Short mmCIF file of C-alpha atoms in Angstrom, two decimals:
data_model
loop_
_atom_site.label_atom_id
_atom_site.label_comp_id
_atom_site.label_asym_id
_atom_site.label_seq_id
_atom_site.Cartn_x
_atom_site.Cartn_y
_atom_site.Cartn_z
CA UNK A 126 -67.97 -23.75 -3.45
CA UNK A 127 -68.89 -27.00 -2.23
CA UNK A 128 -65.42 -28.24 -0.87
CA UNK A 129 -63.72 -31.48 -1.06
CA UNK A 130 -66.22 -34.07 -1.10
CA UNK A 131 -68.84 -35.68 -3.77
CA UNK A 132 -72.36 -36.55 -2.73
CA UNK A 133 -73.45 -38.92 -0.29
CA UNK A 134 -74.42 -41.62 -2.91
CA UNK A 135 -71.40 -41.56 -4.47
CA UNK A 136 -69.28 -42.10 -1.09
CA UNK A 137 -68.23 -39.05 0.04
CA UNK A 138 -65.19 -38.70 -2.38
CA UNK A 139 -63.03 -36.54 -3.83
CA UNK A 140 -64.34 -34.94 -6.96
CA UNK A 141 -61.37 -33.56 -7.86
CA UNK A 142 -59.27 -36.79 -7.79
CA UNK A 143 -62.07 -38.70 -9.12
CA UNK A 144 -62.04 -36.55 -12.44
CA UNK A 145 -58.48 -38.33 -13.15
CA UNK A 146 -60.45 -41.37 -13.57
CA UNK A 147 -63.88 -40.20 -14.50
CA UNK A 148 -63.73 -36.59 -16.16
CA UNK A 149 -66.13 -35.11 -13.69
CA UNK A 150 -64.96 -32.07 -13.54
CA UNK A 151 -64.64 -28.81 -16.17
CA UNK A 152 -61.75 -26.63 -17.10
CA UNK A 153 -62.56 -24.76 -14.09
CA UNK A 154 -62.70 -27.38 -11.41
CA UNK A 155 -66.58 -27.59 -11.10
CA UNK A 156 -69.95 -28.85 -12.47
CA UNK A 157 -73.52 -28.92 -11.87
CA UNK A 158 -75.30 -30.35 -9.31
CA UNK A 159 -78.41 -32.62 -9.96
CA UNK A 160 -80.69 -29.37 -9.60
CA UNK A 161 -78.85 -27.33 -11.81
CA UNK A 162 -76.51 -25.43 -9.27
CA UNK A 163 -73.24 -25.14 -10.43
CA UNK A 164 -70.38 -25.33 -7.92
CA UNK A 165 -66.44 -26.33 -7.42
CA UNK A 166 -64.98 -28.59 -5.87
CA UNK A 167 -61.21 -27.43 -6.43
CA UNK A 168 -59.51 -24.06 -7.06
CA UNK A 169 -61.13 -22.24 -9.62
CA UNK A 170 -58.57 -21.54 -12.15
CA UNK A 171 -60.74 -19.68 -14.85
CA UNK A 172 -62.10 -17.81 -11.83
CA UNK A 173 -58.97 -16.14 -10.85
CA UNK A 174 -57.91 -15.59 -14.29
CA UNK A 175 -61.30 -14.20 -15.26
CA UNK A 176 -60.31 -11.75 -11.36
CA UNK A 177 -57.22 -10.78 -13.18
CA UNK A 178 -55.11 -13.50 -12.43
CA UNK A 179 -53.42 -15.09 -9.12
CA UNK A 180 -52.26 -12.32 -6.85
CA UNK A 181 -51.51 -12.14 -3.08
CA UNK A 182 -54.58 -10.92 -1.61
CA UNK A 183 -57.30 -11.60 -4.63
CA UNK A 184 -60.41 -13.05 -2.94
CA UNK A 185 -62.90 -15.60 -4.28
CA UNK A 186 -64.58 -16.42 -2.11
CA UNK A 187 -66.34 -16.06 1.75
CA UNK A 188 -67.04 -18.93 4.07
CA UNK A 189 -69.67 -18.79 6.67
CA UNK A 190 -67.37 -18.10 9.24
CA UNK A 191 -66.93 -14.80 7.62
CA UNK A 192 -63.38 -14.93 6.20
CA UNK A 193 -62.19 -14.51 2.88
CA UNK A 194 -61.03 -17.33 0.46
CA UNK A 195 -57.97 -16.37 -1.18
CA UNK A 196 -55.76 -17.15 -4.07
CA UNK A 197 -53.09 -19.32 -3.38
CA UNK A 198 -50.20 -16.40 -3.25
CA UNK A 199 -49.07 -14.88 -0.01
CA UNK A 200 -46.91 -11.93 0.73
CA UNK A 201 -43.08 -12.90 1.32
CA UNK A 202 -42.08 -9.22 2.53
CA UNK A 203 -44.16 -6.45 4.40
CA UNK A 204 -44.03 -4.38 0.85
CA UNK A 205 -45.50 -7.83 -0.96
CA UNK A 206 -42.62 -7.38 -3.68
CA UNK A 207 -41.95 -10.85 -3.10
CA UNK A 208 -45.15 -13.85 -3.18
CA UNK A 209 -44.83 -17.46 -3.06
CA UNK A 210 -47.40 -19.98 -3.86
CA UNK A 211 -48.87 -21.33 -0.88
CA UNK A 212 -49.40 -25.19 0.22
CA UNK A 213 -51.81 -27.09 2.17
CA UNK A 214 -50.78 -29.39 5.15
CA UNK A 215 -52.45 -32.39 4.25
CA UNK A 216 -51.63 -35.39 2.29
CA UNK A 217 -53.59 -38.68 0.44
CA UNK A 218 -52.42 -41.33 3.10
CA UNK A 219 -52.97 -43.82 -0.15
CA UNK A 220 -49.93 -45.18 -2.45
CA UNK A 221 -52.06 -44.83 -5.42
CA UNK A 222 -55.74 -43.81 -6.26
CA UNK A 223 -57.94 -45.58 -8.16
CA UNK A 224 -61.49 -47.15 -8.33
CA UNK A 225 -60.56 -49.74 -6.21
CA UNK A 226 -58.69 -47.82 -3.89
CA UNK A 227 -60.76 -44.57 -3.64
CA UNK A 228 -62.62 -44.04 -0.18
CA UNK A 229 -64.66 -40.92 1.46
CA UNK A 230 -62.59 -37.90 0.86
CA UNK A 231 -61.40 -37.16 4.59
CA UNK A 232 -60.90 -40.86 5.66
CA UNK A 233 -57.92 -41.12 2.91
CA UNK A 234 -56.10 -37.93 3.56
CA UNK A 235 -54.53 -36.91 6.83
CA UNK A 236 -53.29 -33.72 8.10
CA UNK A 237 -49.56 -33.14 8.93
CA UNK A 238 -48.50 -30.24 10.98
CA UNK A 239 -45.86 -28.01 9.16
CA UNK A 240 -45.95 -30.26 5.81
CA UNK A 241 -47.03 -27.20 3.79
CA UNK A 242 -48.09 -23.37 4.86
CA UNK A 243 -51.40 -24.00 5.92
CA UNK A 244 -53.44 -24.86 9.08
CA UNK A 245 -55.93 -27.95 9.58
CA UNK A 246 -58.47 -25.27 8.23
CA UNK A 247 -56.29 -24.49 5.22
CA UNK A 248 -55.83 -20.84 6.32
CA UNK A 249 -53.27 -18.87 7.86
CA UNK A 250 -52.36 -15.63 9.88
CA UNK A 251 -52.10 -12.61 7.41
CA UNK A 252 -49.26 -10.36 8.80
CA UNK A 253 -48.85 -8.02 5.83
CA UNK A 254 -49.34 -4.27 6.83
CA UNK A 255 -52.43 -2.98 5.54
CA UNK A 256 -54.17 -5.75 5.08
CA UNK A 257 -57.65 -6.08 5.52
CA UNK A 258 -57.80 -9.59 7.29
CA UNK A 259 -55.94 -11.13 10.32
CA UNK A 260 -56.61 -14.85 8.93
CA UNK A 261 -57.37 -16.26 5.61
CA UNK A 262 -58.34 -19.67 3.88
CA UNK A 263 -56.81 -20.36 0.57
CA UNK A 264 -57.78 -21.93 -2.43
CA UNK A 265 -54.86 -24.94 -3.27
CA UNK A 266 -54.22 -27.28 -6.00
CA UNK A 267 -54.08 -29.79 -2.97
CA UNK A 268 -56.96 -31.61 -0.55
CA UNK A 269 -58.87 -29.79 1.02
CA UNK A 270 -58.68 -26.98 -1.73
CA UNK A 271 -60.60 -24.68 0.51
CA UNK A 272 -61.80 -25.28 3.86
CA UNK A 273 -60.46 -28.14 6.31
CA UNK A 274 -62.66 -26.68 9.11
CA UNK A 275 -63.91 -23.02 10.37
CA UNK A 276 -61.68 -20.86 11.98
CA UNK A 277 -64.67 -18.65 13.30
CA UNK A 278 -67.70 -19.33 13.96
CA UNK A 279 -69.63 -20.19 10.61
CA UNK A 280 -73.25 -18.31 10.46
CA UNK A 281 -75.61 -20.68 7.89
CA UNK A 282 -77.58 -17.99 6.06
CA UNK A 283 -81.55 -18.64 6.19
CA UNK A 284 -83.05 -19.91 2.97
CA UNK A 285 -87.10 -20.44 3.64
CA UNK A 286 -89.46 -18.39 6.08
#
């Protein structure tokens, strides 16, 4: 998962609207990175399917921070007969992307307390009984489609001596 933004060289945008305008992106919201390492930038739809399909609960992911990355479905009722599709809390402050319009990812969306589910960090409280986690990010159709920010405290894992 490498979040909402493109590369440097490219601007910092947002792969996932750019591949309206550009086809960057595959069926399941990622590509590969000039070294060969795939990655998504948006909700990995063939993912979940591929997990079994959207469920309250279903993880996907981990960030650093240590919490899970869930599917966009959260428990309506302590018994979880109920789910509802959850939404994020930001929104593109532009009337219209395009090429000309297009700007670094985070400088043309804005956050908006109580406009969807979701924190800043695209995460919530988890209050069902039994469930393994007190907080969890989620994976939306909508900027950031992951992580806005770290709840926790995110621990980088090593990768050289």
């Amino acid at each position: 998962i490498f979040g909402p933004t493109e590369n440097p060289m490219d601007g910092y945008r947002d792969p996932y609207l750019d591949d309206a305008l550009a086809n960057l992106l595959d069926e399941c919201n990622g590509h590969t990175a000039p070294r060969g390492v795939y990655h998504f930038h948006a909700r990995p739809e063939c993912l979940i399917v591929s997990l079994g399909g959207a469920r309250a609960g279903l993880v996907i992911g981990y960030a650093f921070d240590g919490y899970p990355i869930l599917a966009p479905l959260a428990c309506d009722d302590a018994s979880c007969t109920a789910t509802h599709e959850v939404s994020s809390s930001w929104r593109l402050t532009l009337d219209e992307y395009t090429t000309a319009t297009r700007g670094p990812a985070w400088d043309i969306h804005e956050f908006v307390d109580g406009l969807g589910d979701l924190d800043e960090c695209n995460g919530m409280a988890i209050t069902t009984p039994g469930s393994p986690y007190d907080y969890a990010y989620f994976a939306t159709d909508t900027f950031p489609y992951f992580l806005g920010c770290y709840r926790g405290t995110p621990e980088i894992p090593r990768t050289g001596p």
